[in-house]
Short mmCIF file of C-alpha atoms and ligand atoms in Angstrom, two decimals:
data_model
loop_
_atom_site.label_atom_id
_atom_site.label_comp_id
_atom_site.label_asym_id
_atom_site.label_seq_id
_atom_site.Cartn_x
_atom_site.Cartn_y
_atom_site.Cartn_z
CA UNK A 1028 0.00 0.00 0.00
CA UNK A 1029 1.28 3.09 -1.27
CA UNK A 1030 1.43 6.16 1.71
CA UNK A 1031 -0.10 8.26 -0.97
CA UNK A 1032 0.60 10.60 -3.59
CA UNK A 1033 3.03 13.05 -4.00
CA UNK A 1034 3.50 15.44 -7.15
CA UNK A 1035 6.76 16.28 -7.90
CA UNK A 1036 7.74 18.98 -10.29
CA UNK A 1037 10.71 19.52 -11.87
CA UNK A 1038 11.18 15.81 -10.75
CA UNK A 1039 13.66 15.04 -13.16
CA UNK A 1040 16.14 17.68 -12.65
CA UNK A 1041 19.15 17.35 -9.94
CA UNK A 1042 17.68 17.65 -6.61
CA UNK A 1043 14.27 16.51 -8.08
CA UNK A 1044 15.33 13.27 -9.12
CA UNK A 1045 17.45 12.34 -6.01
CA UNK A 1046 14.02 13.32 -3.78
CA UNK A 1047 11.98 10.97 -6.12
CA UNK A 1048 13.92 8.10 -4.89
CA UNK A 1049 13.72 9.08 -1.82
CA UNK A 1050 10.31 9.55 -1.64
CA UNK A 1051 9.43 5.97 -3.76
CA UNK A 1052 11.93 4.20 -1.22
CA UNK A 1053 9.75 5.65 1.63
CA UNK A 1054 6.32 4.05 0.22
CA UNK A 1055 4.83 7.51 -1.82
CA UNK A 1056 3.44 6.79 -5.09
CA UNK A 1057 5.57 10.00 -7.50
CA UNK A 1058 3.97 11.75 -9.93
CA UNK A 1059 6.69 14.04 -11.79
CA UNK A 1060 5.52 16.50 -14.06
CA UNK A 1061 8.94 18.58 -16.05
CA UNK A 1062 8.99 20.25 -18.79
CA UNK A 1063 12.61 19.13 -19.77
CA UNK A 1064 13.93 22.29 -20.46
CA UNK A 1065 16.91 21.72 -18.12
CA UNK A 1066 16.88 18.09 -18.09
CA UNK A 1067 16.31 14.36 -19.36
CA UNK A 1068 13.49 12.17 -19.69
CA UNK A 1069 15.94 9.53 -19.41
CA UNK A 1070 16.17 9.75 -15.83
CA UNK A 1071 12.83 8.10 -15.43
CA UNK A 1072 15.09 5.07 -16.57
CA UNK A 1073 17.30 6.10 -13.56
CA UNK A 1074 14.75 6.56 -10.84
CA UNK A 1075 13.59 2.90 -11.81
CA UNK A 1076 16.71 1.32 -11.83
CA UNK A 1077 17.21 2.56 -8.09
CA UNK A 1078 13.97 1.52 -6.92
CA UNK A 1079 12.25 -0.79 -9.04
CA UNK A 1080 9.66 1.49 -9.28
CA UNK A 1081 8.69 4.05 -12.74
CA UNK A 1082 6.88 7.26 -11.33
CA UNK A 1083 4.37 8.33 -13.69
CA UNK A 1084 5.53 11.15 -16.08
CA UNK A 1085 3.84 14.05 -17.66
CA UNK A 1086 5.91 16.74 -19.82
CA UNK A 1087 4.09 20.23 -18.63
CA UNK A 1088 4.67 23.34 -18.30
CA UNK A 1089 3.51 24.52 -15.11
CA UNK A 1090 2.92 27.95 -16.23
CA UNK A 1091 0.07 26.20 -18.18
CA UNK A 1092 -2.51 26.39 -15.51
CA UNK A 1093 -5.11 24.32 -17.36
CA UNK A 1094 -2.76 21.28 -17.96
CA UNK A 1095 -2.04 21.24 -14.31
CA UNK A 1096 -5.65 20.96 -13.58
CA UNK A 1097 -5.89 18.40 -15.77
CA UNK A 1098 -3.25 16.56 -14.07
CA UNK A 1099 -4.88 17.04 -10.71
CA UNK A 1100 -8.34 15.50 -12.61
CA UNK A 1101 -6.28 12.65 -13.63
CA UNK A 1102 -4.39 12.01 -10.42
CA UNK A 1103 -6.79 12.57 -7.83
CA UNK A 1104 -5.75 12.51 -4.02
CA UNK A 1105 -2.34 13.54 -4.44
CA UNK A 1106 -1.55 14.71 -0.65
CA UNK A 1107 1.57 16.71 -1.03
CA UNK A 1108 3.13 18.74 -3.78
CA UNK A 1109 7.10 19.41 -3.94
CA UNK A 1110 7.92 22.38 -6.59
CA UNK A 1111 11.38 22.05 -7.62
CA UNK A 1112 10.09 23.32 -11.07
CA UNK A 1113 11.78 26.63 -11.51
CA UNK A 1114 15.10 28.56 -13.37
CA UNK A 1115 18.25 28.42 -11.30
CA UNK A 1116 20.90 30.18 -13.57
CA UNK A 1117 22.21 33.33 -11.57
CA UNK A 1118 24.34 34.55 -14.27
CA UNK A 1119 21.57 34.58 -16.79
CA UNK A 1120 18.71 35.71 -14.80
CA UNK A 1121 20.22 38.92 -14.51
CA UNK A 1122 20.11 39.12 -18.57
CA UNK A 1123 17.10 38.12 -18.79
CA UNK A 1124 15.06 39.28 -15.76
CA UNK A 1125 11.42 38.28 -17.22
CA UNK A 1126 12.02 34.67 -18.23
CA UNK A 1127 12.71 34.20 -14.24
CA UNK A 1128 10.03 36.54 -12.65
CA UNK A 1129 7.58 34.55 -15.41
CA UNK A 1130 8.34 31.22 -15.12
CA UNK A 1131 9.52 31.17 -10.76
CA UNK A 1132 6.68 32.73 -10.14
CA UNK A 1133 3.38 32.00 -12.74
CA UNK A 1134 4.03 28.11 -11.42
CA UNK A 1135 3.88 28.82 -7.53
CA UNK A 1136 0.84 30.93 -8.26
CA UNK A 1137 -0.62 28.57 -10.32
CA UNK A 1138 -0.40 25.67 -7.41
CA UNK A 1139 -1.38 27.51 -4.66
CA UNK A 1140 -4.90 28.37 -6.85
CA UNK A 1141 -5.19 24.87 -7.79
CA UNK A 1142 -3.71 23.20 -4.57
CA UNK A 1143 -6.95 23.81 -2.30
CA UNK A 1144 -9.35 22.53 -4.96
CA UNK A 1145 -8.44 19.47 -5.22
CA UNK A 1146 -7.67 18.98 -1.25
CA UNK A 1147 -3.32 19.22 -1.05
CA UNK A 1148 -2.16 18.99 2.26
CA UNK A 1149 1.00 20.21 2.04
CA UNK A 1150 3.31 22.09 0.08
CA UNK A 1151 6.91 21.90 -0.16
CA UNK A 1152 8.99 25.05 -1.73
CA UNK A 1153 13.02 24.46 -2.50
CA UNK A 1154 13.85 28.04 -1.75
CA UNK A 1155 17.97 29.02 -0.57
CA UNK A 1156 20.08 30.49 1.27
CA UNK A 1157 20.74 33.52 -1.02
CA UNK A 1158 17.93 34.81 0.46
CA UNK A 1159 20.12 35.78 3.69
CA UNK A 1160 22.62 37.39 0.82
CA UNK A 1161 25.70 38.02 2.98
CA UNK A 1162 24.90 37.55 6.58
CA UNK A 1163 26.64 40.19 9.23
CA UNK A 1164 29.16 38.80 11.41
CA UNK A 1165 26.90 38.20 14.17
CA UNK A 1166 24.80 35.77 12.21
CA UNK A 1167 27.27 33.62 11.26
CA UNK A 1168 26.17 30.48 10.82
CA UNK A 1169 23.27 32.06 9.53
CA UNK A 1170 19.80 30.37 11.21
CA UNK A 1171 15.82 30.60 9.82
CA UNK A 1172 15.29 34.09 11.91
CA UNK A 1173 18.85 36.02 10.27
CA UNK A 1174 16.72 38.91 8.29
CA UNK A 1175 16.53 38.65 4.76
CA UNK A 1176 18.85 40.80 2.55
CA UNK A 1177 17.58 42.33 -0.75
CA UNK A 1178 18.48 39.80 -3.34
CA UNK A 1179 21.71 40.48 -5.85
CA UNK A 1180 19.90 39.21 -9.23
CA UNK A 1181 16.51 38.46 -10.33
CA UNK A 1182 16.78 34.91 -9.77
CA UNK A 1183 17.52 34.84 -5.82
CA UNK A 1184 14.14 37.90 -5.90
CA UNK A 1185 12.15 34.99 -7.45
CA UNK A 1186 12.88 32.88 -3.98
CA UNK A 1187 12.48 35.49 -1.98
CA UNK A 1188 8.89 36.50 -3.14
CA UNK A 1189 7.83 33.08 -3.91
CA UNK A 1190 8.37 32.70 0.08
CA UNK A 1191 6.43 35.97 0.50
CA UNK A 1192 3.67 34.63 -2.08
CA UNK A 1193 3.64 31.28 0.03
CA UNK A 1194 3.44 33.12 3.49
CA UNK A 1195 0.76 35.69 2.29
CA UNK A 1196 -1.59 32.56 0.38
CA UNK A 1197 -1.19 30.64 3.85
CA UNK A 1198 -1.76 33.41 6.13
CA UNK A 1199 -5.29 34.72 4.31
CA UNK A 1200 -6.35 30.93 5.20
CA UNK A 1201 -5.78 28.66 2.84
CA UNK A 1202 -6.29 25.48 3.63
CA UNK A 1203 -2.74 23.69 3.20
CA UNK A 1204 0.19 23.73 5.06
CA UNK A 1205 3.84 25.17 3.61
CA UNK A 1206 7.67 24.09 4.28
CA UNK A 1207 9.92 26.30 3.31
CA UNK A 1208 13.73 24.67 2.67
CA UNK A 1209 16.72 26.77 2.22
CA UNK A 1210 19.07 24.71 0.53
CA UNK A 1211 22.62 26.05 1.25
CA UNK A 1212 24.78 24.24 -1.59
CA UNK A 1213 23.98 21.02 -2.93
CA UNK A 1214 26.31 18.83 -4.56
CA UNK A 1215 27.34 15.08 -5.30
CA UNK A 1216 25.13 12.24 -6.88
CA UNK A 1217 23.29 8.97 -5.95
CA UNK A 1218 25.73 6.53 -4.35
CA UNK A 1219 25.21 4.27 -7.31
CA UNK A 1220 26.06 6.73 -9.68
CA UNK A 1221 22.96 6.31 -11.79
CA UNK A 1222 21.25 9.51 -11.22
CA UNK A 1223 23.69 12.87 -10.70
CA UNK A 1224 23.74 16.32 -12.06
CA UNK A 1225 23.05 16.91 -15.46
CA UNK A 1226 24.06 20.92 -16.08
CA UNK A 1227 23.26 22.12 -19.76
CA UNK A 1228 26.14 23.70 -21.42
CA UNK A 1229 28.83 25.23 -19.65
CA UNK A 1230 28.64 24.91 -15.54
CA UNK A 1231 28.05 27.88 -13.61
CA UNK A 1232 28.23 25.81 -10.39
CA UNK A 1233 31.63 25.14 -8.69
CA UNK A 1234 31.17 21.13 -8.19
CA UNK A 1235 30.37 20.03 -12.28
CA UNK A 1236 33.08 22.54 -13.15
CA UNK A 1237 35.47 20.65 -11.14
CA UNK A 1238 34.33 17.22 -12.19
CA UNK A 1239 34.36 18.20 -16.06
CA UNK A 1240 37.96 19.92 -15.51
CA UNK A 1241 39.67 16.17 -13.43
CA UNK A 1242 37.81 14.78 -16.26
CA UNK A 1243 39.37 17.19 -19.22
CA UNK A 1244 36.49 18.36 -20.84
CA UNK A 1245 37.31 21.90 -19.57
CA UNK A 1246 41.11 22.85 -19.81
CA UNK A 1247 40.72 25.00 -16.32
CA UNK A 1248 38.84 25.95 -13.53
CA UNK A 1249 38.50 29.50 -12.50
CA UNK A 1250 38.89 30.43 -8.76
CA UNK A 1251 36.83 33.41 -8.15
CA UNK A 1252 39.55 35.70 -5.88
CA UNK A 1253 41.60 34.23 -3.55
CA UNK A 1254 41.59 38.03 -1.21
CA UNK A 1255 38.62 37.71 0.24
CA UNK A 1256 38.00 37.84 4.21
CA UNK A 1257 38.34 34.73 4.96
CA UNK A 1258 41.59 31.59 6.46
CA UNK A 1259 42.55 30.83 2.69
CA UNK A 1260 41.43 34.20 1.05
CA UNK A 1261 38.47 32.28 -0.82
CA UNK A 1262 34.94 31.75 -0.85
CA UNK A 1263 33.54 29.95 1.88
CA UNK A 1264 30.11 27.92 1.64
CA UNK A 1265 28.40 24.74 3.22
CA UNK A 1266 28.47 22.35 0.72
CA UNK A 1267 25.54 20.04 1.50
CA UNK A 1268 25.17 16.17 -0.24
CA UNK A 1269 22.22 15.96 -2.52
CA UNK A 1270 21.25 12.68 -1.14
CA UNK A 1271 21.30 14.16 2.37
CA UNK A 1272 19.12 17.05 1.33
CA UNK A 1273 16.40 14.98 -0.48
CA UNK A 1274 15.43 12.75 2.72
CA UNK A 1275 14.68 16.33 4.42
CA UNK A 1276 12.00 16.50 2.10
CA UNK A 1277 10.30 13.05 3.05
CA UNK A 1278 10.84 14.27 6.52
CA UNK A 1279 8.80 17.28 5.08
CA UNK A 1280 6.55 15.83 3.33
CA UNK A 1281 5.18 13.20 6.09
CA UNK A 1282 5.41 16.24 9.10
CA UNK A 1283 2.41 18.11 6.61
CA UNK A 1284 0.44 14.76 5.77
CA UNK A 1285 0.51 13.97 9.47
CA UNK A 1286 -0.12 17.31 10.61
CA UNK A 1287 2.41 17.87 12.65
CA UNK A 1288 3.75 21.27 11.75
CA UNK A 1289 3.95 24.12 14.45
CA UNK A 1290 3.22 26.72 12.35
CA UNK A 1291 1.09 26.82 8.65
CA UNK A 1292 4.65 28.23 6.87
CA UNK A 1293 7.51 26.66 8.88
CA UNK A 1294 11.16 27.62 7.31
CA UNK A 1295 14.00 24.95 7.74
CA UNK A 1296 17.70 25.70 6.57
CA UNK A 1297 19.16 22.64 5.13
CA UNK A 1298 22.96 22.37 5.21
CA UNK A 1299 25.60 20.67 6.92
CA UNK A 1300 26.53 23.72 9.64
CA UNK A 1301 30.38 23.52 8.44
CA UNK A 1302 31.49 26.24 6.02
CA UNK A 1303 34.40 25.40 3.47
CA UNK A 1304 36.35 27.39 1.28
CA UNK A 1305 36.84 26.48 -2.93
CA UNK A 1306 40.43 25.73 -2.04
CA UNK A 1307 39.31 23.65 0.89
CA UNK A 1308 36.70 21.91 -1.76
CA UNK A 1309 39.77 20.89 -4.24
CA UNK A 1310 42.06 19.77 -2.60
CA UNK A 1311 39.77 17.52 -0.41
CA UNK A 1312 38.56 16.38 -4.19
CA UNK A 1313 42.00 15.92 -5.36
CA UNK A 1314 42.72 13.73 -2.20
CA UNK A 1315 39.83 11.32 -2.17
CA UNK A 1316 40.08 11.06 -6.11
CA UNK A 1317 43.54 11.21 -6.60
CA UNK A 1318 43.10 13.34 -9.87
CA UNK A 1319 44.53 16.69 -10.26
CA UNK A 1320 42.20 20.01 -10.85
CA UNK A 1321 43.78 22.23 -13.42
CA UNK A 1322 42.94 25.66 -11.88
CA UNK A 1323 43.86 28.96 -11.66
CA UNK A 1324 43.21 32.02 -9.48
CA UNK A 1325 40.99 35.07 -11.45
CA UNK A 1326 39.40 37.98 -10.20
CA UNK A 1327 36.14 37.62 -7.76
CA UNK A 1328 33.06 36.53 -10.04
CA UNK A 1329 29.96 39.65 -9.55
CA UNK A 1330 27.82 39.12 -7.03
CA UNK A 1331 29.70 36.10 -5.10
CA UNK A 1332 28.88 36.41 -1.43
CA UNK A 1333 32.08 35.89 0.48
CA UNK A 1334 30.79 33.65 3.13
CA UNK A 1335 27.65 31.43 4.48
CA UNK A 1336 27.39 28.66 6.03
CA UNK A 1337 24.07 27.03 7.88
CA UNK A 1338 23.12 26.81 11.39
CA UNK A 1339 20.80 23.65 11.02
CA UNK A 1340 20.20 23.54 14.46
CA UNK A 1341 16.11 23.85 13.62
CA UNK A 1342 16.23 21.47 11.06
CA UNK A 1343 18.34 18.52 13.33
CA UNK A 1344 16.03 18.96 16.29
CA UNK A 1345 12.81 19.89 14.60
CA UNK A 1346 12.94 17.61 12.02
CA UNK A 1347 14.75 15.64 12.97
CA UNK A 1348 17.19 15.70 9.87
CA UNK A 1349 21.06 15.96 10.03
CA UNK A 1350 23.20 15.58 6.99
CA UNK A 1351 25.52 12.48 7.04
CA UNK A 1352 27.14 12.25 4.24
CA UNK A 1353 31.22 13.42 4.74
CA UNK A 1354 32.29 15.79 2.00
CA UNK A 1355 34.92 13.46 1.29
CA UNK A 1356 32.13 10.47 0.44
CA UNK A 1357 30.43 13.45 -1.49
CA UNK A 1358 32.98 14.62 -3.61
CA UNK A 1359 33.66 10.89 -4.12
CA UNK A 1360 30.10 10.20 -5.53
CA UNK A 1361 30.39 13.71 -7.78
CA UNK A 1362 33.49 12.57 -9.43
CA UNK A 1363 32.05 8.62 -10.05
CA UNK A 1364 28.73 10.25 -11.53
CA UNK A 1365 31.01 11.85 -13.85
CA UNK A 1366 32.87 8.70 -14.70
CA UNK A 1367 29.98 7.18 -15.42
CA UNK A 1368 28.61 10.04 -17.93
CA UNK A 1369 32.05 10.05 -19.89
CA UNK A 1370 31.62 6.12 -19.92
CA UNK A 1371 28.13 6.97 -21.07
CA UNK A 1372 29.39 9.32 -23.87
CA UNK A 1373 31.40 6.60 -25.13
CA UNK A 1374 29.17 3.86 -26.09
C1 UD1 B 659 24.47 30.38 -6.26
C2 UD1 B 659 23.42 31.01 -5.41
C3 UD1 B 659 22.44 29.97 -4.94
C4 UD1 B 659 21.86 29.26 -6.10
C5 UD1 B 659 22.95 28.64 -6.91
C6 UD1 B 659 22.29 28.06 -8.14
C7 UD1 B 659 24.08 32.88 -4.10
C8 UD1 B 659 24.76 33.32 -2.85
N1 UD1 B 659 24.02 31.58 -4.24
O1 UD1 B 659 25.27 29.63 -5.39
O2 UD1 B 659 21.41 30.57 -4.24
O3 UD1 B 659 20.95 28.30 -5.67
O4 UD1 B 659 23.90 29.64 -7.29
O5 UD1 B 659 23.11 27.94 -9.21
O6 UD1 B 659 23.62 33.64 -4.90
N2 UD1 B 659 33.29 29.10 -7.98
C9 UD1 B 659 34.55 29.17 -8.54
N3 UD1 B 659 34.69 28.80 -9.85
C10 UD1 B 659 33.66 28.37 -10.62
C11 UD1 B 659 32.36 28.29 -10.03
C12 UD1 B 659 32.21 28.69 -8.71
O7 UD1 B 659 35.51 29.56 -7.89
O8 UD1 B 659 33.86 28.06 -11.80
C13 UD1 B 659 33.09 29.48 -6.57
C14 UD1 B 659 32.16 30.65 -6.36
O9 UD1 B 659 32.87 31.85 -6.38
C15 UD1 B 659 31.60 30.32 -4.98
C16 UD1 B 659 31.60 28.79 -4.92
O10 UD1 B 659 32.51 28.38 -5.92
O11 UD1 B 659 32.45 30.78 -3.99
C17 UD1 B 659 30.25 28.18 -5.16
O12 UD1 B 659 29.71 28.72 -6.37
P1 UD1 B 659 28.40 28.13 -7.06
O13 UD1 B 659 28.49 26.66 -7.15
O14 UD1 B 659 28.17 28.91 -8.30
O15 UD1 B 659 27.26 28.43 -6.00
P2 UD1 B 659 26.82 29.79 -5.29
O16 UD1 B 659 27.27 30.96 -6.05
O17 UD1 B 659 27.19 29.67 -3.87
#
């Protein structure tokens, strides 16, 4: 007997995929909806290898607010709904502001209008930790009540007023619950290297940059500054494993069904409560791989904040939920993921 049904969007992209595992290996029945403009049908396949289980699959747009409804008609009951479904470039949001504002936003407001309807307990939004920007001093690690700092491009504004949307829908008294999760940064793949991150193009993120430079597809990675404030003179973030991050949200997702949140909007950072620095990051990946990163020091990249790490304090005795995985094990699994996709690429 399934424990119900949860929709996931953007359920085939990086942190989507890992939580539909997750979820499936808990006993939810996973409906992923995607429109695959940042990622693969093929990691349906994926999901089912790992659990022996296919999650149904619909290819929407969730700005389309009559498809949704139809997939609501068609999959009646569904209990909780995790949005993953949104733009995450930094770089380009600032170029082009609309695409993010339209897309981040017309699919939160499209779920909260639909959500009541059809009787959705819960609601789970993947929001981050930009929205702290950079913390002062004194609140460092940064927890849930650190005030919010005006957001340095469009993208990071899209989290910040899809929390506000979510916090103003819940508070005029709608009927379902929220969770808010700021996810500080995720990185690594599935243990069994069958699901990872798939970035399009050229990686803005430091983690497939590294990977695809030990693996020679890019001649060198670019250290953004090595003068800022901090031991080594780089930046400094809390590098969370993906696989750690996506049993928070079956913690999250069984606290709404059983209704057993404090609060109708409860906020939970998600990270491991240890900050490390890019240069820390390498050559932790250089010793547990034993493969050399090309890389070179360049000027600080626009809008890098110099450090954040989590306080996860809420989440561990709230929730319950610590992170386990060791950065070494993660960087491990980030660099066999990669393996396996230039294995891939061969055949
Ligand atoms: C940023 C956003 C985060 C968002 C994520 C999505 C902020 C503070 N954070 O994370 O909210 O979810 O993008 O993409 O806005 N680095 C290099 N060389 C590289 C790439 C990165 O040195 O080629 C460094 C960066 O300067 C930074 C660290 O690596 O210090 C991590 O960068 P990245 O992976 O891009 O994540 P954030 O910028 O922290």
């Amino acid at each position: 007997m399934s424990k119900g049904r949860i929709l996931v969007t953007g359920g085939t992209g990086y942190i989507g995929s890992h939580t539909a595992v997750e979820l499936q290996n808990a006993g939810y029945e996973v409906i992923i909806i995607d429109n695959l403009s940042n990622s693969n049908i093929e990691v349906l396949d994926g999901i089912e290898k790992i659990t022996g289980i296919r999650p149904a699959f619909k290819e929407m747009d969730l700005c389309d607010k009559a498809a949704l409804e139809d997939l609501f008609v068609q999959y009646p009951g569904i209990l909780g709904v995790i949005n993953f479904a949104a733009y995450k470039a930094v770089g380009e949001s600032v170029k082009m502001p609309l695409k993010y504002y339209h897309n981040n936003l017309v699919s939160v407001v499209n779920l909260m209008e639909l959500m009541p309807k059809y009787n959705v307990k819960g609601f789970v939004f993947s929001s981050s930790c930009t929205v702290y920007g950079q913390p002062d001093k004194e609140y460092l690690p940064v927890t849930e009540s650190a005030p919010r700092k005006k957001a340095m491009s469009p993208y990071g504004n899209t989290k910040a007023i899809c929390e506000d949307i979510i916090h103003d829908t819940i508070t005029s008294g709608a009927t379902f619950k929220s969770i808010i999760l700021r996810y500080f940064n995720p990185i690594g793949a599935h243990p069994t290297a069958i699901i990872g991150e798939l970035p399009n193009g050229v990686p803005q993120n430091l983690l497939p940059f590294v990977t695809q430079t030990a693996a020679g597809i890019r001649e060198q990675l670019s250290v953004y500054g090595n003068d800022y404030n901090t031991p080594d003179g780089s930046c400094i973030r809390d590098y969370i494993n993906v696989v750690d991050l996506a049993k928070a949200h079956v913690i999250a997702v069984d606290r709404m069904i059983q209704d057993k949140c404090l609060e109708p909007v409860e906020i939970f950072n998600l990270g491991t409560g240890r900050g490390l620095s890019v240069l820390e990051i390498l050559n932790t990946f250089e010793k547990v791989t034993g493969v050399k990163v090309n890389y070179k020091i360049v000027g600080r990249r626009e809008g890098d904040i110099e450090q954040v790490w989590a306080d996860p304090v809420k989440a561990n005795t709230v929730l319950g939920w610590t992170a386990t995985e060791s950065v070494e094990d993660t960087l491990a699994s980030a660099w066999k993921w990669q393996q396996k996709l230039m294995a891939d690429a061969k055949k």
